[in-house]
GROMACS .gro file of N, CA and C in nm:
model
  300
    1MET      N    1  -6.251  -0.045  -0.548
    1MET     CA    2  -6.225  -0.128  -0.433
    1MET      C    3  -6.269  -0.053  -0.308
    2LYS      N    4  -6.346  -0.116  -0.223
    2LYS     CA    5  -6.385  -0.057  -0.095
    2LYS      C    6  -6.286  -0.101   0.012
    3ILE      N    7  -6.247  -0.007   0.094
    3ILE     CA    8  -6.152  -0.037   0.202
    3ILE      C    9  -6.217   0.000   0.335
    4ARG      N   10  -6.210  -0.091   0.429
    4ARG     CA   11  -6.262  -0.069   0.563
    4ARG      C   12  -6.149  -0.011   0.649
    5LYS      N   13  -6.178   0.098   0.722
    5LYS     CA   14  -6.075   0.163   0.801
    5LYS      C   15  -6.135   0.207   0.934
    6PRO      N   16  -6.091   0.146   1.045
    6PRO     CA   17  -6.142   0.186   1.177
    6PRO      C   18  -6.100   0.329   1.211
    7ASP      N   19  -6.177   0.395   1.300
    7ASP     CA   20  -6.148   0.533   1.340
    7ASP      C   21  -6.006   0.550   1.394
    8TYR      N   22  -5.956   0.451   1.467
    8TYR     CA   23  -5.825   0.462   1.531
    8TYR      C   24  -5.708   0.432   1.436
    9PHE      N   25  -5.738   0.395   1.314
    9PHE     CA   26  -5.635   0.346   1.222
    9PHE      C   27  -5.522   0.446   1.199
   10ASP      N   28  -5.554   0.574   1.179
   10ASP     CA   29  -5.451   0.673   1.150
   10ASP      C   30  -5.355   0.695   1.268
   11LYS      N   31  -5.400   0.661   1.388
   11LYS     CA   32  -5.315   0.677   1.506
   11LYS      C   33  -5.246   0.547   1.546
   12PHE      N   34  -5.274   0.441   1.473
   12PHE     CA   35  -5.220   0.309   1.506
   12PHE      C   36  -5.069   0.306   1.494
   13GLU      N   37  -5.004   0.248   1.591
   13GLU     CA   38  -4.860   0.223   1.585
   13GLU      C   39  -4.835   0.079   1.624
   14CYS      N   40  -4.772   0.007   1.537
   14CYS     CA   41  -4.741  -0.133   1.562
   14CYS      C   42  -4.641  -0.143   1.676
   15ILE      N   43  -4.668  -0.233   1.770
   15ILE     CA   44  -4.572  -0.256   1.879
   15ILE      C   45  -4.499  -0.389   1.858
   16ALA      N   46  -4.512  -0.441   1.740
   16ALA     CA   47  -4.436  -0.557   1.692
   16ALA      C   48  -4.444  -0.675   1.787
   17ASP      N   49  -4.329  -0.725   1.831
   17ASP     CA   50  -4.326  -0.848   1.911
   17ASP      C   51  -4.381  -0.829   2.052
   18LYS      N   52  -4.413  -0.705   2.091
   18LYS     CA   53  -4.474  -0.680   2.222
   18LYS      C   54  -4.626  -0.701   2.218
   19CYS      N   55  -4.680  -0.715   2.099
   19CYS     CA   56  -4.824  -0.730   2.080
   19CYS      C   57  -4.867  -0.874   2.111
   20GLU      N   58  -4.981  -0.889   2.174
   20GLU     CA   59  -5.033  -1.023   2.204
   20GLU      C   60  -5.104  -1.083   2.084
   21ASP      N   61  -5.123  -1.005   1.979
   21ASP     CA   62  -5.193  -1.051   1.860
   21ASP      C   63  -5.107  -1.020   1.738
   22THR      N   64  -5.161  -1.039   1.619
   22THR     CA   65  -5.091  -1.001   1.496
   22THR      C   66  -5.192  -0.963   1.390
   23CYS      N   67  -5.156  -0.866   1.307
   23CYS     CA   68  -5.240  -0.826   1.194
   23CYS      C   69  -5.224  -0.921   1.077
   24CYS      N   70  -5.124  -1.006   1.082
   24CYS     CA   71  -5.085  -1.085   0.964
   24CYS      C   72  -5.120  -1.233   0.977
   25ALA      N   73  -5.231  -1.261   1.041
   25ALA     CA   74  -5.279  -1.399   1.050
   25ALA      C   75  -5.432  -1.397   1.051
   26GLY      N   76  -5.489  -1.504   0.998
   26GLY     CA   77  -5.633  -1.518   1.004
   26GLY      C   78  -5.707  -1.467   0.882
   27TRP      N   79  -5.635  -1.416   0.784
   27TRP     CA   80  -5.701  -1.370   0.662
   27TRP      C   81  -5.601  -1.364   0.547
   28GLY      N   82  -5.652  -1.350   0.426
   28GLY     CA   83  -5.565  -1.339   0.310
   28GLY      C   84  -5.495  -1.204   0.308
   29ILE      N   85  -5.374  -1.201   0.257
   29ILE     CA   86  -5.297  -1.077   0.253
   29ILE      C   87  -5.272  -1.040   0.107
   30VAL      N   88  -5.347  -0.939   0.061
   30VAL     CA   89  -5.343  -0.894  -0.077
   30VAL      C   90  -5.233  -0.789  -0.091
   31ILE      N   91  -5.160  -0.794  -0.201
   31ILE     CA   92  -5.053  -0.700  -0.228
   31ILE      C   93  -5.104  -0.597  -0.328
   32ASP      N   94  -5.099  -0.468  -0.291
   32ASP     CA   95  -5.143  -0.365  -0.385
   32ASP      C   96  -5.044  -0.359  -0.502
   33GLU      N   97  -5.088  -0.300  -0.612
   33GLU     CA   98  -5.010  -0.300  -0.736
   33GLU      C   99  -4.875  -0.229  -0.720
   34GLU      N  100  -4.872  -0.117  -0.651
   34GLU     CA  101  -4.746  -0.045  -0.633
   34GLU      C  102  -4.645  -0.128  -0.553
   35SER      N  103  -4.691  -0.190  -0.445
   35SER     CA  104  -4.601  -0.274  -0.365
   35SER      C  105  -4.555  -0.394  -0.446
   36TYR      N  106  -4.646  -0.453  -0.523
   36TYR     CA  107  -4.611  -0.568  -0.606
   36TYR      C  108  -4.497  -0.533  -0.702
   37LYS      N  109  -4.508  -0.419  -0.768
   37LYS     CA  110  -4.403  -0.375  -0.860
   37LYS      C  111  -4.271  -0.355  -0.787
   38ASN      N  112  -4.279  -0.298  -0.665
   38ASN     CA  113  -4.157  -0.279  -0.585
   38ASN      C  114  -4.097  -0.414  -0.547
   39TYR      N  115  -4.182  -0.509  -0.508
   39TYR     CA  116  -4.133  -0.641  -0.467
   39TYR      C  117  -4.064  -0.713  -0.583
   40LEU      N  118  -4.112  -0.690  -0.705
   40LEU     CA  119  -4.049  -0.753  -0.822
   40LEU      C  120  -3.907  -0.705  -0.844
   41SER      N  121  -3.876  -0.584  -0.795
   41SER     CA  122  -3.743  -0.527  -0.820
   41SER      C  123  -3.645  -0.550  -0.705
   42VAL      N  124  -3.689  -0.615  -0.597
   42VAL     CA  125  -3.600  -0.640  -0.483
   42VAL      C  126  -3.492  -0.740  -0.527
   43GLN      N  127  -3.368  -0.704  -0.502
   43GLN     CA  128  -3.254  -0.785  -0.544
   43GLN      C  129  -3.212  -0.886  -0.436
   44GLY      N  130  -3.130  -0.978  -0.474
   44GLY     CA  131  -3.065  -1.070  -0.381
   44GLY      C  132  -3.153  -1.183  -0.333
   45LYS      N  133  -3.102  -1.250  -0.230
   45LYS     CA  134  -3.169  -1.369  -0.176
   45LYS      C  135  -3.309  -1.337  -0.122
   46PHE      N  136  -3.322  -1.222  -0.052
   46PHE     CA  137  -3.455  -1.188   0.000
   46PHE      C  138  -3.552  -1.159  -0.112
   47GLY      N  139  -3.508  -1.094  -0.219
   47GLY     CA  140  -3.594  -1.069  -0.334
   47GLY      C  141  -3.645  -1.199  -0.395
   48GLU      N  142  -3.557  -1.296  -0.405
   48GLU     CA  143  -3.597  -1.427  -0.458
   48GLU      C  144  -3.701  -1.493  -0.367
   49GLU      N  145  -3.677  -1.487  -0.235
   49GLU     CA  146  -3.772  -1.544  -0.140
   49GLU      C  147  -3.907  -1.472  -0.148
   50LEU      N  148  -3.902  -1.341  -0.155
   50LEU     CA  149  -4.023  -1.260  -0.163
   50LEU      C  150  -4.108  -1.300  -0.283
   51ARG      N  151  -4.047  -1.305  -0.399
   51ARG     CA  152  -4.121  -1.340  -0.521
   51ARG      C  153  -4.172  -1.484  -0.519
   52SER      N  154  -4.099  -1.573  -0.452
   52SER     CA  155  -4.141  -1.713  -0.449
   52SER      C  156  -4.266  -1.735  -0.363
   53LYS      N  157  -4.298  -1.638  -0.279
   53LYS     CA  158  -4.413  -1.652  -0.189
   53LYS      C  159  -4.530  -1.563  -0.229
   54ILE      N  160  -4.530  -1.519  -0.355
   54ILE     CA  161  -4.642  -1.441  -0.409
   54ILE      C  162  -4.712  -1.527  -0.513
   55VAL      N  163  -4.843  -1.538  -0.502
   55VAL     CA  164  -4.924  -1.609  -0.601
   55VAL      C  165  -5.035  -1.516  -0.648
   56ASN      N  166  -5.090  -1.547  -0.765
   56ASN     CA  167  -5.201  -1.470  -0.817
   56ASN      C  168  -5.326  -1.555  -0.810
   57GLU      N  169  -5.425  -1.507  -0.737
   57GLU     CA  170  -5.555  -1.575  -0.726
   57GLU      C  171  -5.664  -1.474  -0.753
   58ASP      N  172  -5.755  -1.509  -0.842
   58ASP     CA  173  -5.867  -1.420  -0.877
   58ASP      C  174  -5.818  -1.281  -0.914
   59ASN      N  175  -5.710  -1.274  -0.992
   59ASN     CA  176  -5.652  -1.148  -1.039
   59ASN      C  177  -5.599  -1.059  -0.928
   60GLU      N  178  -5.564  -1.117  -0.814
   60GLU     CA  179  -5.501  -1.042  -0.705
   60GLU      C  180  -5.373  -1.112  -0.666
   61ASN      N  181  -5.269  -1.034  -0.644
   61ASN     CA  182  -5.144  -1.090  -0.595
   61ASN      C  183  -5.153  -1.100  -0.444
   62ILE      N  184  -5.125  -1.219  -0.393
   62ILE     CA  185  -5.135  -1.242  -0.249
   62ILE      C  186  -5.011  -1.318  -0.202
   63PHE      N  187  -4.983  -1.306  -0.073
   63PHE     CA  188  -4.877  -1.385  -0.014
   63PHE      C  189  -4.929  -1.523   0.021
   64VAL      N  190  -4.848  -1.623  -0.005
   64VAL     CA  191  -4.880  -1.760   0.035
   64VAL      C  192  -4.886  -1.761   0.187
   65LEU      N  193  -4.987  -1.829   0.239
   65LEU     CA  194  -4.998  -1.841   0.384
   65LEU      C  195  -4.930  -1.967   0.432
   66LYS      N  196  -4.878  -1.961   0.553
   66LYS     CA  197  -4.823  -2.078   0.621
   66LYS      C  198  -4.921  -2.107   0.735
   67GLY      N  199  -5.011  -2.202   0.712
   67GLY     CA  200  -5.124  -2.220   0.804
   67GLY      C  201  -5.218  -2.103   0.780
   68ASP      N  202  -5.245  -2.026   0.885
   68ASP     CA  203  -5.327  -1.906   0.866
   68ASP      C  204  -5.243  -1.779   0.883
   69ARG      N  205  -5.110  -1.794   0.879
   69ARG     CA  206  -5.019  -1.681   0.898
   69ARG      C  207  -4.947  -1.646   0.768
   70CYS      N  208  -4.918  -1.518   0.751
   70CYS     CA  209  -4.839  -1.474   0.637
   70CYS      C  210  -4.704  -1.546   0.640
   71SER      N  211  -4.654  -1.581   0.523
   71SER     CA  212  -4.525  -1.650   0.512
   71SER      C  213  -4.410  -1.567   0.568
   72PHE      N  214  -4.428  -1.437   0.578
   72PHE     CA  215  -4.321  -1.349   0.626
   72PHE      C  216  -4.335  -1.310   0.772
   73LEU      N  217  -4.436  -1.363   0.839
   73LEU     CA  218  -4.452  -1.339   0.982
   73LEU      C  219  -4.369  -1.442   1.057
   74ASN      N  220  -4.262  -1.398   1.119
   74ASN     CA  221  -4.171  -1.494   1.182
   74ASN      C  222  -4.219  -1.537   1.321
   75GLU      N  223  -4.143  -1.625   1.383
   75GLU     CA  224  -4.184  -1.683   1.512
   75GLU      C  225  -4.192  -1.580   1.624
   76ASP      N  226  -4.129  -1.464   1.606
   76ASP     CA  227  -4.136  -1.356   1.704
   76ASP      C  228  -4.249  -1.258   1.673
   77ASN      N  229  -4.338  -1.295   1.579
   77ASN     CA  230  -4.447  -1.209   1.530
   77ASN      C  231  -4.396  -1.079   1.471
   78LEU      N  232  -4.278  -1.086   1.411
   78LEU     CA  233  -4.222  -0.972   1.340
   78LEU      C  234  -4.227  -1.000   1.190
   79CYS      N  235  -4.241  -0.894   1.112
   79CYS     CA  236  -4.252  -0.908   0.967
   79CYS      C  237  -4.114  -0.906   0.903
   80ASP      N  238  -4.080  -1.014   0.834
   80ASP     CA  239  -3.951  -1.020   0.765
   80ASP      C  240  -3.942  -0.920   0.650
   81ILE      N  241  -4.055  -0.884   0.590
   81ILE     CA  242  -4.052  -0.782   0.485
   81ILE      C  243  -4.012  -0.649   0.546
   82TYR      N  244  -4.077  -0.614   0.655
   82TYR     CA  245  -4.044  -0.488   0.724
   82TYR      C  246  -3.898  -0.488   0.770
   83SER      N  247  -3.853  -0.599   0.823
   83SER     CA  248  -3.715  -0.609   0.871
   83SER      C  249  -3.615  -0.591   0.759
   84ASN      N  250  -3.650  -0.639   0.639
   84ASN     CA  251  -3.558  -0.633   0.526
   84ASN      C  252  -3.574  -0.508   0.439
   85LEU      N  253  -3.697  -0.456   0.430
   85LEU     CA  254  -3.722  -0.348   0.334
   85LEU      C  255  -3.768  -0.218   0.397
   86GLY      N  256  -3.809  -0.220   0.523
   86GLY     CA  257  -3.857  -0.097   0.586
   86GLY      C  258  -4.009  -0.091   0.586
   87GLY      N  259  -4.062   0.030   0.591
   87GLY     CA  260  -4.205   0.055   0.611
   87GLY      C  261  -4.298  -0.017   0.516
   88ILE      N  262  -4.414  -0.050   0.567
   88ILE     CA  263  -4.519  -0.117   0.491
   88ILE      C  264  -4.649  -0.041   0.516
   89VAL      N  265  -4.731  -0.025   0.413
   89VAL     CA  266  -4.861   0.041   0.427
   89VAL      C  267  -4.968  -0.068   0.428
   90PHE      N  268  -5.058  -0.062   0.526
   90PHE     CA  269  -5.164  -0.162   0.540
   90PHE      C  270  -5.300  -0.099   0.513
   91ALA      N  271  -5.391  -0.177   0.457
   91ALA     CA  272  -5.532  -0.139   0.445
   91ALA      C  273  -5.615  -0.265   0.459
   92ILE      N  274  -5.727  -0.255   0.531
   92ILE     CA  275  -5.814  -0.371   0.551
   92ILE      C  276  -5.932  -0.360   0.455
   93HIS      N  277  -5.950  -0.459   0.369
   93HIS     CA  278  -6.057  -0.458   0.270
   93HIS      C  279  -6.188  -0.506   0.332
   94VAL      N  280  -6.296  -0.471   0.265
   94VAL     CA  281  -6.429  -0.511   0.308
   94VAL      C  282  -6.443  -0.663   0.314
   95ASP      N  283  -6.372  -0.733   0.227
   95ASP     CA  284  -6.384  -0.879   0.224
   95ASP      C  285  -6.289  -0.946   0.324
   96ASN      N  286  -6.246  -0.870   0.425
   96ASN     CA  287  -6.158  -0.922   0.530
   96ASN      C  288  -6.025  -0.974   0.478
   97THR      N  289  -5.968  -0.902   0.382
   97THR     CA  290  -5.832  -0.928   0.341
   97THR      C  291  -5.748  -0.809   0.383
   98LEU      N  292  -5.623  -0.832   0.409
   98LEU     CA  293  -5.532  -0.725   0.449
   98LEU      C  294  -5.448  -0.690   0.327
   99ALA      N  295  -5.448  -0.565   0.287
   99ALA     CA  296  -5.369  -0.522   0.172
   99ALA      C  297  -5.238  -0.463   0.222
  100ILE      N  298  -5.130  -0.508   0.159
  100ILE     CA  299  -4.997  -0.458   0.194
  100ILE      C  300  -4.938  -0.397   0.069
   0.00000   0.00000   0.00000
């Protein structure tokens, strides 16, 4: 798998709801295998919601989009996964998908 990574990526810090844009809209969001396995083990109501919004397309696990936005990107442009589970690792693929 080829991953595209801008020069500034390692210094990037998300400013969350203060940002005028979002990383989680406008493209497909692919879930890497390690994260997918972790998501399968999340307990409780959020775990159920998390698994219900994952589909497999072309042998890749992806989050269902709501319009062109990730299902977990809330109205304040904050990530409900991050809010519930903590840190997330991002990578931008050559095919313009975001890997979480």
